[in-house]
């Protein structure tokens, strides 16, 4: 069941369950690609239904895969494509999903539960952006993050407005991700030398 918040590893899953999850990710990707040929009202309704039914959890599981093997890299890239399709058609639904995840984490933290090992889809996207060596994946995830965090002003003369004024919880997530990866500047310096 991909509806549960995914763990960052596949250690608790049988090989058959991992294979089934991979097949679901590919199925959703194919559905998203075919949906681009559907008329706009039906397409918008389809993507809204996909987000409402938990497809973002599928993306989240795919983004949590390791880049160490080809299958993991394939899952990350495919999940990035799905996320972009979802954002293109139901940006507010995906934002709502992220805010629900953050609200749940804040409630759990207030109740004294540890949330250190839990990741939201936003945190996973930040991890992929920082850790990935694949420039295409970095570009895809970077664009998805830009779409998630950018607000369009109602006054066209103002241009894009920072989402920090509207979604402070999203920036709290970025701050948490930054503190989890204290070695990020060193990793970026290594990457620029490569």
C-alpha positions as YAML, in Angstrom:
chain: A
units: angstrom
residues:
- id: 1
  name: UNK
  ca: [0.00, 0.00, 0.00]
- id: 2
  name: UNK
  ca: [1.59, 3.26, -1.13]
- id: 3
  name: UNK
  ca: [-0.92, 5.33, 0.81]
- id: 4
  name: UNK
  ca: [1.16, 5.13, 3.96]
- id: 5
  name: UNK
  ca: [4.02, 7.55, 4.41]
- id: 6
  name: UNK
  ca: [6.96, 5.80, 2.79]
- id: 7
  name: UNK
  ca: [10.03, 4.81, 4.71]
- id: 8
  name: UNK
  ca: [13.37, 5.98, 3.42]
- id: 9
  name: UNK
  ca: [14.50, 2.43, 2.82]
- id: 10
  name: UNK
  ca: [13.08, -0.76, 1.42]
- id: 11
  name: UNK
  ca: [14.44, -2.87, 4.29]
- id: 12
  name: UNK
  ca: [10.98, -3.68, 5.66]
- id: 13
  name: UNK
  ca: [9.57, -4.61, 2.24]
- id: 14
  name: UNK
  ca: [9.80, -7.93, 0.48]
- id: 15
  name: UNK
  ca: [11.33, -7.95, -3.01]
- id: 16
  name: UNK
  ca: [7.85, -8.61, -4.41]
- id: 17
  name: UNK
  ca: [6.47, -5.51, -2.64]
- id: 18
  name: UNK
  ca: [9.34, -3.36, -3.95]
- id: 19
  name: UNK
  ca: [8.72, -4.65, -7.48]
- id: 20
  name: UNK
  ca: [5.00, -3.93, -7.14]
- id: 21
  name: UNK
  ca: [5.71, -0.38, -5.92]
- id: 22
  name: UNK
  ca: [8.06, 0.23, -8.85]
- id: 23
  name: UNK
  ca: [5.37, -0.99, -11.23]
- id: 24
  name: UNK
  ca: [2.86, 1.40, -9.64]
- id: 25
  name: UNK
  ca: [5.28, 4.32, -10.14]
- id: 26
  name: UNK
  ca: [5.70, 3.41, -13.82]
- id: 27
  name: UNK
  ca: [1.93, 2.98, -14.20]
- id: 28
  name: UNK
  ca: [1.25, 6.42, -12.75]
- id: 29
  name: UNK
  ca: [3.93, 7.93, -15.01]
- id: 30
  name: UNK
  ca: [2.32, 6.37, -18.08]
- id: 31
  name: UNK
  ca: [-1.10, 7.59, -16.95]
- id: 32
  name: UNK
  ca: [0.25, 11.13, -16.55]
- id: 33
  name: UNK
  ca: [1.87, 11.03, -20.00]
- id: 34
  name: UNK
  ca: [-1.32, 9.72, -21.66]
- id: 35
  name: UNK
  ca: [-3.43, 12.29, -19.80]
- id: 36
  name: UNK
  ca: [-1.60, 15.11, -21.57]
- id: 37
  name: UNK
  ca: [-3.58, 14.18, -24.71]
- id: 38
  name: UNK
  ca: [-6.95, 14.54, -22.96]
- id: 39
  name: UNK
  ca: [-8.99, 17.73, -23.24]
- id: 40
  name: UNK
  ca: [-8.17, 20.30, -20.58]
- id: 41
  name: UNK
  ca: [-11.26, 20.06, -18.29]
- id: 42
  name: UNK
  ca: [-11.05, 16.28, -18.08]
- id: 43
  name: UNK
  ca: [-7.26, 16.44, -17.65]
- id: 44
  name: UNK
  ca: [-7.54, 18.92, -14.77]
- id: 45
  name: UNK
  ca: [-10.17, 16.73, -13.12]
- id: 46
  name: UNK
  ca: [-7.99, 13.63, -13.55]
- id: 47
  name: UNK
  ca: [-4.92, 15.24, -11.99]
- id: 48
  name: UNK
  ca: [-7.00, 16.70, -9.16]
- id: 49
  name: UNK
  ca: [-8.33, 13.19, -8.47]
- id: 50
  name: UNK
  ca: [-4.81, 11.74, -8.58]
- id: 51
  name: UNK
  ca: [-3.58, 14.25, -5.99]
- id: 52
  name: UNK
  ca: [-6.68, 13.78, -3.82]
- id: 53
  name: UNK
  ca: [-6.26, 9.99, -3.89]
- id: 54
  name: UNK
  ca: [-2.67, 10.09, -2.62]
- id: 55
  name: UNK
  ca: [-0.52, 9.93, -5.73]
- id: 56
  name: UNK
  ca: [1.94, 12.27, -4.01]
- id: 57
  name: UNK
  ca: [2.75, 9.34, -1.67]
- id: 58
  name: UNK
  ca: [3.77, 7.35, -4.76]
- id: 59
  name: UNK
  ca: [6.09, 10.18, -5.77]
- id: 60
  name: UNK
  ca: [7.40, 10.40, -2.22]
- id: 61
  name: UNK
  ca: [8.29, 6.70, -2.16]
- id: 62
  name: UNK
  ca: [10.03, 7.01, -5.53]
- id: 63
  name: UNK
  ca: [12.06, 10.01, -4.39]
- id: 64
  name: UNK
  ca: [13.16, 8.13, -1.26]
- id: 65
  name: UNK
  ca: [15.01, 5.51, -3.32]
- id: 66
  name: UNK
  ca: [18.78, 5.34, -3.34]
- id: 67
  name: UNK
  ca: [20.77, 6.56, -6.33]
- id: 68
  name: UNK
  ca: [23.28, 3.77, -5.73]
- id: 69
  name: UNK
  ca: [21.72, 1.47, -8.34]
- id: 70
  name: UNK
  ca: [20.11, 1.97, -11.74]
- id: 71
  name: UNK
  ca: [16.62, 1.03, -10.50]
- id: 72
  name: UNK
  ca: [16.80, 3.67, -7.77]
- id: 73
  name: UNK
  ca: [17.94, 6.36, -10.21]
- id: 74
  name: UNK
  ca: [15.13, 5.35, -12.55]
- id: 75
  name: UNK
  ca: [12.56, 5.65, -9.72]
- id: 76
  name: UNK
  ca: [13.84, 9.10, -8.74]
- id: 77
  name: UNK
  ca: [13.71, 10.39, -12.33]
- id: 78
  name: UNK
  ca: [10.27, 8.88, -12.94]
- id: 79
  name: UNK
  ca: [8.93, 10.31, -9.68]
- id: 80
  name: UNK
  ca: [10.28, 13.71, -10.67]
- id: 81
  name: UNK
  ca: [8.38, 13.51, -13.96]
- id: 82
  name: UNK
  ca: [5.18, 12.57, -12.14]
- id: 83
  name: UNK
  ca: [5.64, 15.43, -9.68]
- id: 84
  name: UNK
  ca: [6.08, 17.93, -12.51]
- id: 85
  name: UNK
  ca: [2.91, 16.67, -14.20]
- id: 86
  name: UNK
  ca: [0.99, 16.96, -10.91]
- id: 87
  name: UNK
  ca: [2.34, 20.47, -10.29]
- id: 88
  name: UNK
  ca: [1.50, 21.57, -13.83]
- id: 89
  name: UNK
  ca: [-2.13, 20.55, -13.37]
- id: 90
  name: UNK
  ca: [-2.93, 20.76, -9.64]
- id: 91
  name: UNK
  ca: [-0.35, 22.96, -7.95]
- id: 92
  name: UNK
  ca: [-2.62, 23.92, -5.06]
- id: 93
  name: UNK
  ca: [-3.54, 20.28, -4.39]
- id: 94
  name: UNK
  ca: [0.14, 19.33, -4.06]
- id: 95
  name: UNK
  ca: [0.80, 22.37, -1.86]
- id: 96
  name: UNK
  ca: [-2.14, 21.29, 0.30]
- id: 97
  name: UNK
  ca: [-0.66, 17.80, 0.59]
- id: 98
  name: UNK
  ca: [2.69, 19.25, 1.72]
- id: 99
  name: UNK
  ca: [1.00, 21.48, 4.27]
- id: 100
  name: UNK
  ca: [-0.98, 18.51, 5.64]
- id: 101
  name: UNK
  ca: [2.24, 16.55, 6.05]
- id: 102
  name: UNK
  ca: [3.90, 19.47, 7.83]
- id: 103
  name: UNK
  ca: [0.86, 19.95, 10.07]
- id: 104
  name: UNK
  ca: [0.91, 16.27, 11.00]
- id: 105
  name: UNK
  ca: [4.61, 16.47, 11.83]
- id: 106
  name: UNK
  ca: [4.07, 19.59, 13.96]
- id: 107
  name: UNK
  ca: [1.23, 17.90, 15.87]
- id: 108
  name: UNK
  ca: [3.36, 14.80, 16.46]
- id: 109
  name: UNK
  ca: [6.25, 16.95, 17.63]
- id: 110
  name: UNK
  ca: [3.94, 18.85, 20.00]
- id: 111
  name: UNK
  ca: [2.73, 15.50, 21.37]
- id: 112
  name: UNK
  ca: [6.33, 14.57, 22.19]
- id: 113
  name: UNK
  ca: [6.85, 12.10, 19.35]
- id: 114
  name: UNK
  ca: [10.10, 12.06, 17.42]
- id: 115
  name: UNK
  ca: [9.76, 13.34, 13.86]
- id: 116
  name: UNK
  ca: [13.48, 13.31, 13.11]
- id: 117
  name: UNK
  ca: [13.27, 10.14, 10.99]
- id: 118
  name: UNK
  ca: [10.22, 11.26, 9.01]
- id: 119
  name: UNK
  ca: [10.45, 13.10, 5.74]
- id: 120
  name: UNK
  ca: [7.83, 15.04, 3.85]
- id: 121
  name: UNK
  ca: [7.82, 15.07, 0.08]
- id: 122
  name: UNK
  ca: [9.32, 18.57, 0.28]
- id: 123
  name: UNK
  ca: [12.20, 17.32, 2.43]
- id: 124
  name: UNK
  ca: [12.81, 14.45, 0.02]
- id: 125
  name: UNK
  ca: [12.90, 16.85, -2.90]
- id: 126
  name: UNK
  ca: [15.49, 18.95, -1.06]
- id: 127
  name: UNK
  ca: [17.55, 15.80, -0.36]
- id: 128
  name: UNK
  ca: [17.42, 14.73, -3.99]
- id: 129
  name: UNK
  ca: [18.44, 18.21, -5.12]
- id: 130
  name: UNK
  ca: [21.43, 18.21, -2.78]
- id: 131
  name: UNK
  ca: [22.57, 14.60, -3.16]
- id: 132
  name: UNK
  ca: [21.86, 13.76, -6.79]
- id: 133
  name: UNK
  ca: [24.72, 13.69, -9.27]
- id: 134
  name: UNK
  ca: [22.31, 13.55, -12.23]
- id: 135
  name: UNK
  ca: [21.91, 17.07, -13.64]
- id: 136
  name: UNK
  ca: [18.61, 16.19, -15.33]
- id: 137
  name: UNK
  ca: [17.15, 15.05, -12.00]
- id: 138
  name: UNK
  ca: [18.52, 18.15, -10.25]
- id: 139
  name: UNK
  ca: [16.93, 20.35, -12.89]
- id: 140
  name: UNK
  ca: [13.59, 18.55, -12.67]
- id: 141
  name: UNK
  ca: [13.47, 18.64, -8.87]
- id: 142
  name: UNK
  ca: [14.72, 22.23, -8.77]
- id: 143
  name: UNK
  ca: [11.92, 23.30, -11.10]
- id: 144
  name: UNK
  ca: [9.37, 21.40, -9.00]
- id: 145
  name: UNK
  ca: [10.62, 23.14, -5.85]
- id: 146
  name: UNK
  ca: [10.43, 26.50, -7.60]
- id: 147
  name: UNK
  ca: [6.82, 25.83, -8.58]
- id: 148
  name: UNK
  ca: [5.89, 24.69, -5.08]
- id: 149
  name: UNK
  ca: [7.44, 27.70, -3.37]
- id: 150
  name: UNK
  ca: [6.60, 30.46, -5.82]
- id: 151
  name: UNK
  ca: [3.46, 32.55, -5.49]
- id: 152
  name: UNK
  ca: [2.12, 34.57, -8.37]
- id: 153
  name: UNK
  ca: [1.03, 38.04, -7.35]
- id: 154
  name: UNK
  ca: [-2.45, 39.25, -8.24]
- id: 155
  name: UNK
  ca: [-0.83, 42.46, -9.48]
- id: 156
  name: UNK
  ca: [1.08, 41.58, -12.66]
- id: 157
  name: UNK
  ca: [3.47, 44.53, -12.13]
- id: 158
  name: UNK
  ca: [4.76, 42.98, -8.89]
- id: 159
  name: UNK
  ca: [5.88, 39.74, -10.53]
- id: 160
  name: UNK
  ca: [6.44, 36.55, -8.51]
- id: 161
  name: UNK
  ca: [6.19, 36.89, -4.75]
- id: 162
  name: UNK
  ca: [8.12, 34.75, -2.30]
- id: 163
  name: UNK
  ca: [6.03, 32.01, -0.75]
- id: 164
  name: UNK
  ca: [7.60, 32.74, 2.64]
- id: 165
  name: UNK
  ca: [4.86, 35.26, 3.33]
- id: 166
  name: UNK
  ca: [2.18, 32.63, 2.72]
- id: 167
  name: UNK
  ca: [3.71, 29.29, 3.67]
- id: 168
  name: UNK
  ca: [6.12, 29.72, 6.59]
- id: 169
  name: UNK
  ca: [5.90, 25.97, 7.27]
- id: 170
  name: UNK
  ca: [7.53, 25.25, 3.92]
- id: 171
  name: UNK
  ca: [10.52, 27.32, 4.87]
- id: 172
  name: UNK
  ca: [10.68, 25.62, 8.24]
- id: 173
  name: UNK
  ca: [11.01, 22.37, 6.27]
- id: 174
  name: UNK
  ca: [13.87, 23.78, 4.21]
- id: 175
  name: UNK
  ca: [15.54, 24.94, 7.42]
- id: 176
  name: UNK
  ca: [15.20, 21.44, 8.93]
- id: 177
  name: UNK
  ca: [16.62, 19.87, 5.76]
- id: 178
  name: UNK
  ca: [19.56, 22.30, 5.89]
- id: 179
  name: UNK
  ca: [20.39, 21.29, 9.46]
- id: 180
  name: UNK
  ca: [20.15, 17.59, 8.64]
- id: 181
  name: UNK
  ca: [22.82, 18.04, 5.99]
- id: 182
  name: UNK
  ca: [25.52, 20.07, 7.66]
- id: 183
  name: UNK
  ca: [27.98, 18.77, 5.05]
- id: 184
  name: UNK
  ca: [26.01, 20.30, 2.16]
- id: 185
  name: UNK
  ca: [28.50, 23.12, 1.44]
- id: 186
  name: UNK
  ca: [31.35, 20.60, 1.38]
- id: 187
  name: UNK
  ca: [29.37, 18.36, -0.98]
- id: 188
  name: UNK
  ca: [28.64, 21.32, -3.26]
- id: 189
  name: UNK
  ca: [32.32, 22.27, -3.29]
- id: 190
  name: UNK
  ca: [33.28, 18.68, -4.19]
- id: 191
  name: UNK
  ca: [30.71, 18.71, -7.00]
- id: 192
  name: UNK
  ca: [32.03, 21.98, -8.43]
- id: 193
  name: UNK
  ca: [35.56, 20.53, -8.53]
- id: 194
  name: UNK
  ca: [34.40, 17.32, -10.32]
...
